[in-house]
Amino acid sequence: MKFKNKIKNHILLLGIILSIFCSLLIAQAKLGDSPDGSRSPAVHRIKLMDHDSSAIRMYQQTQLPFSTEMTCGSCHDYNKVGSGWHFNAGSDTESGRNGHPWIYTDPTMLTQIPLSYRDWNGAINPEDIGLSVFEFVKKFGRHHPGGSVGEQEDRWESENAFRWNVSGKVEVNCLVCHDKNSFTDRSHYAKQLKKENFRWAAASTASFADVSGSAKDMPDHYDIYYGLAPDESKAIPPQVNYDKTAFNEKDEVFFDVTRNIPNENCYFCHSTMLVDNERSEFWKHGQDVHIQRGINCVDCHRNGLDHQIIRGYENENIDKKSPELADFTCVGCHSSADNGLAISHNNKGPIPAHKGLPPLHLEKISCTTCHSGEMPKNNSFLTKTSMGHALGTHGINKADSTLPHIITPVFEENNSGKIVPVNLVWPSYWGWKTGDDVSPMTEDVYKQIVKVALSDLPIDRNGSWPKIEENMITDILASLAVQKSESTPVYVSGGKIYSIESGELKQETHSNASAYTWPIAHNVRPAPMALGSNGCKDCHSLDAPFYTSLISVDSPLKTNDAMMIDFQSQDLGAAQLFANAFIFRPWLKGIIYLSVFIVLSLVILFFFKGLQCWLGSAKKENMDG
Ligand code: HEC
Ligand code: HEC
Ligand code: HEC
Ligand code: HEC
Ligand code: HEC
Ligand code: HEC
Ligand code: HEC
């Protein structure tokens, strides 16, 4: 009996050891996952694999798009890459500080809504405005490197199940970043997502593949393997055509992939363009000082296979519990402090002396406040971004005032009590107010009503707000009021919420109407263009734009156009009193000399008076005596 038990135990143990061994074998790093140390790039002449992991061969009749998951994933851990920051919105990851939102705009509906699947302060979840994942990908996938909600099947709404079947998922598009072939067409990728060609999108980026047709035009039952019945439709099904000369006799193609991603690849999604009629031509705009001096995006924004790209902000090391990240912030590179970390990067920058600047400034003001973004002027600017304005894609409205209206630069105090420069958008949307809470309506509720109410308005070709009057808002809100009894319809815009109270349009400020802001880090301006390079009066003077710059309040309603920046924590009154002190500062020396002179004269006067007095009384004493 005992012996039998022993054997049983041994067998169990053996089983455990075997299964550990097997799982180790399976979990073994893939061929491309652990660099061997050669700094010479690995040449990628590889086989293309379709989504079912069959190799794509030139002799086949119908060609299928290649899959990055199956193609690149055969030698690199695709899921690990896909867990990275660029691809994980929508999953449970630490959101960190606010970033650039997606901005849903429709001037004819009077809406401009900052969206994100991340838990960012003030951003609205696309689900809350009734935007399905499918529509989100179609609309914003153009500047997204894939993965994220386009791959998170548990988030896909069932009503779109057929459409997902036809379109396929949106895989991580390795090429949009890593491919340095100059024929790689990122705008082509953007176009495929609009046409619902999700499965074909990554392939369309490649220099040797051409995608035509549109999944959008296909019926729900369309099957990519069988195609359309000849009589079914005149629409062209999505299809890929490969350049046959790109394939060698083993059906391999060459990808010019690199770890040293060129800045231009990142710029497809991360460009900004200031709207300034004094700088109407492109050559009048500058670039980040680091880029100009040969430091590339990926020298600072690095990552390993997990693609947790370094965001570079001050407390990222705490948010991500990764102490080494402190080495890749502005301070990390521009101070001599050795934090004892083993990271070696040769990009330590010059250590600023900041002569005469009281140290309090570096505690209270971020480096980016003085060094990054646009120099503050009397009025804030509008700026355009790739993510916001679809820069670099076909057929966009290039007018200066096209929505969204991103306002820059604005200074505000962040959670750690530091002043930082930010971009800002004012949310505009139709919502329900229940108690003190305001939440956005879904579009189907208001679309028809707004359309009818505004049908006579001329549509501006510049893509900006139409000019509306208050009574139009009143009419729309009145029509919406009948839809729901327990909530009040409101219009949120320009920092206010508008509602009807006894027939009149009432406006009030409300926290849900406040602007969405996110920090600016780029472009970094060189030292002679820093705030403070013209002296302390850059900030400490009565008319310093740092304090007095006007920020536009953006709304289709005619509001008082702009407001002073007593933004959040900054107390303009106190700042101006303080600035007065700086005006008198040059006089100070004179005043001190003058006072010393007066005091000294008085002392001398009193001394002689006293002496006289004393001598006088001594004389008297002598005479008396
Ligand atoms: C046949 C296997 C294989 C396939 C398929 C493959 N790779 Fe690689 N890859 C490698 C190897 C091996 C390395 C070298 C690892 C090292 O030493 O850094 C590498 C390195 C890389 C690097 C780092 C390059 C550098 O400059 O150091 C990138 C980026 C990369 N691969 C991307 C891709 C992408 C994108 C795809 C899909 C289009 C892909 N790989 C497909 C094997 C492969
Ligand atoms: C948003 C841009 C982006 C996309 C998309 C992207 N990568 Fe990367 N990848 C990077 C960056 C940035 C690095 C780090 C470069 C550095 O640190 O110099 C990197 C590094 C790598 C490395 C080297 C990792 C190491 O061990 O050091 C490999 C391999 C790689 N990527 C493969 C892939 C594959 C495969 C895909 C697609 C499934 C992909 N990448 C998609 C940006 C991207
Ligand atoms: C196809 C578009 C695309 C490309 C190419 C791309 N990015 Fe991004 N990047 C994004 C998007 C979208 C986000 C916001 C992601 C989110 O919140 O889900 C982002 C976020 C970032 C962030 C974090 C920003 C923050 O708020 O802190 C950094 C840093 C970044 N990207 C750097 C890079 C670098 C460096 C490259 C080139 C290697 C690159 N990106 C290429 C689209 C792109
Ligand atoms: C010299 C290092 C460095 C270089 C080069 C660099 N960055 Fe950054 N980047 C940073 C740091 C540091 C931050 C965060 C700064 C902060 O807010 O404290 C940042 C922030 C960002 C952000 C979020 C804030 C914002 O301004 O939008 C994005 C996006 C970004 N970088 C993209 C890029 C891209 C794209 C490139 C290349 C064109 C690039 N960076 C080059 C250091 C760098
Ligand atoms: C990876 C390290 C690194 C990071 C992170 C970094 N810098 Fe630098 N910075 C450098 C280096 C190196 C130079 C010098 C480039 C040169 O002149 O060759 C430089 C140059 C500068 C200059 C120009 C000085 C001059 O000569 O005019 C300024 C200003 C500056 N950095 C500010 C910043 C700010 C602000 C941040 C944060 C957004 C930042 N840096 C982040 C490494 C870094
Ligand atoms: C109050 C505004 C202000 C703040 C905050 C500030 N700087 Fe500066 N910075 C300046 C001015 C003005 C200059 C040029 C005159 C000088 O060197 O003192 C300068 C110069 C520099 C230089 C060039 C030094 C050289 O010798 O070439 C670097 C690099 C720099 N700053 C980085 C930083 C970093 C990193 C931070 C954050 C820790 C920071 N600055 C915070 C205003 C500021
Ligand atoms: C970027 C704008 C900026 C520049 C440039 C600047 N300051 Fe300031 N300074 C501030 C702000 C903001 C405060 C208030 C900080 C706080 O208490 O929150 C301040 C506060 C001060 C204070 C009061 C400190 C205290 O204890 O309350 C002094 C003194 C001062 N600055 C001197 C200077 C001098 C001298 C210079 C030039 C070398 C200078 N500042 C340049 C923005 C600036």
mmCIF file of C-alpha atoms in Angstrom, residues 364-381 407-414 418-424 517-520 525 529-532 538-539 544-551 563-571:
data_model
loop_
_atom_site.group_PDB
_atom_site.id
_atom_site.type_symbol
_atom_site.label_atom_id
_atom_site.label_comp_id
_atom_site.label_asym_id
_atom_site.label_seq_id
_atom_site.Cartn_x
_atom_site.Cartn_y
_atom_site.Cartn_z
ATOM 1 C CA LYS A 364 7.185 75.692 -8.897
ATOM 2 C CA ILE A 365 7.648 75.873 -12.673
ATOM 3 C CA SER A 366 8.327 72.928 -14.990
ATOM 4 C CA CYS A 367 11.231 73.026 -17.432
ATOM 5 C CA THR A 368 8.699 72.879 -20.257
ATOM 6 C CA THR A 369 7.004 76.105 -19.091
ATOM 7 C CA CYS A 370 10.044 78.161 -20.043
ATOM 8 C CA HIS A 371 11.395 75.947 -22.806
ATOM 9 C CA SER A 372 8.576 74.188 -24.677
ATOM 10 C CA GLY A 373 5.797 74.947 -27.115
ATOM 11 C CA GLU A 374 4.979 78.408 -28.332
ATOM 12 C CA MET A 375 6.219 81.563 -26.583
ATOM 13 C CA PRO A 376 3.163 83.154 -24.965
ATOM 14 C CA LYS A 377 1.931 86.260 -26.804
ATOM 15 C CA ASN A 378 -0.943 88.625 -26.007
ATOM 16 C CA ASN A 379 -3.431 86.160 -27.453
ATOM 17 C CA SER A 380 -3.404 82.407 -27.473
ATOM 18 C CA PHE A 381 -2.986 80.594 -30.809
ATOM 19 C CA ILE A 407 -5.766 76.387 -28.094
ATOM 20 C CA THR A 408 -2.109 76.882 -27.170
ATOM 21 C CA PRO A 409 -0.166 77.772 -25.023
ATOM 22 C CA VAL A 410 -1.996 77.831 -21.702
ATOM 23 C CA PHE A 411 -0.295 77.620 -18.311
ATOM 24 C CA GLU A 412 -1.878 75.713 -15.475
ATOM 25 C CA GLU A 413 -0.892 74.111 -12.217
ATOM 26 C CA ASN A 414 -0.667 70.317 -12.373
ATOM 27 C CA LYS A 418 3.858 72.819 -10.722
ATOM 28 C CA ILE A 419 3.022 75.258 -13.486
ATOM 29 C CA VAL A 420 3.064 73.446 -16.842
ATOM 30 C CA PRO A 421 2.243 74.490 -20.415
ATOM 31 C CA VAL A 422 -0.784 72.740 -21.897
ATOM 32 C CA ASN A 423 -2.971 72.575 -24.972
ATOM 33 C CA LEU A 424 -6.675 73.040 -24.403
ATOM 34 C CA THR A 517 -6.038 70.077 -21.175
ATOM 35 C CA TRP A 518 -2.908 68.047 -21.834
ATOM 36 C CA PRO A 519 0.756 68.958 -21.331
ATOM 37 C CA ILE A 520 3.028 70.238 -24.099
ATOM 38 C CA ARG A 525 13.116 75.943 -27.886
ATOM 39 C CA MET A 529 14.292 81.536 -26.906
ATOM 40 C CA ALA A 530 13.419 80.436 -23.363
ATOM 41 C CA LEU A 531 10.999 82.414 -21.219
ATOM 42 C CA GLY A 532 13.300 84.539 -19.091
ATOM 43 C CA ASP A 538 9.497 88.107 -19.356
ATOM 44 C CA CYS A 539 7.209 87.068 -16.506
ATOM 45 C CA ALA A 544 3.876 89.840 -19.378
ATOM 46 C CA PRO A 545 1.790 87.475 -21.570
ATOM 47 C CA PHE A 546 2.798 84.686 -19.170
ATOM 48 C CA TYR A 547 0.186 86.136 -16.823
ATOM 49 C CA THR A 548 -2.017 88.278 -19.021
ATOM 50 C CA SER A 549 -2.315 86.350 -22.298
ATOM 51 C CA LEU A 550 -5.915 86.018 -23.434
ATOM 52 C CA ILE A 551 -7.237 82.512 -23.976
ATOM 53 C CA MET A 563 -10.730 85.430 -21.053
ATOM 54 C CA MET A 564 -7.806 86.509 -18.947
ATOM 55 C CA ILE A 565 -5.618 83.798 -17.661
ATOM 56 C CA ASP A 566 -6.480 83.746 -14.015
ATOM 57 C CA PHE A 567 -6.401 80.141 -15.021
ATOM 58 C CA GLN A 568 -6.957 77.718 -12.174
ATOM 59 C CA SER A 569 -4.459 78.552 -9.478
ATOM 60 C CA GLN A 570 -2.821 81.670 -10.765
ATOM 61 C CA ASP A 571 -3.862 84.812 -9.000
#
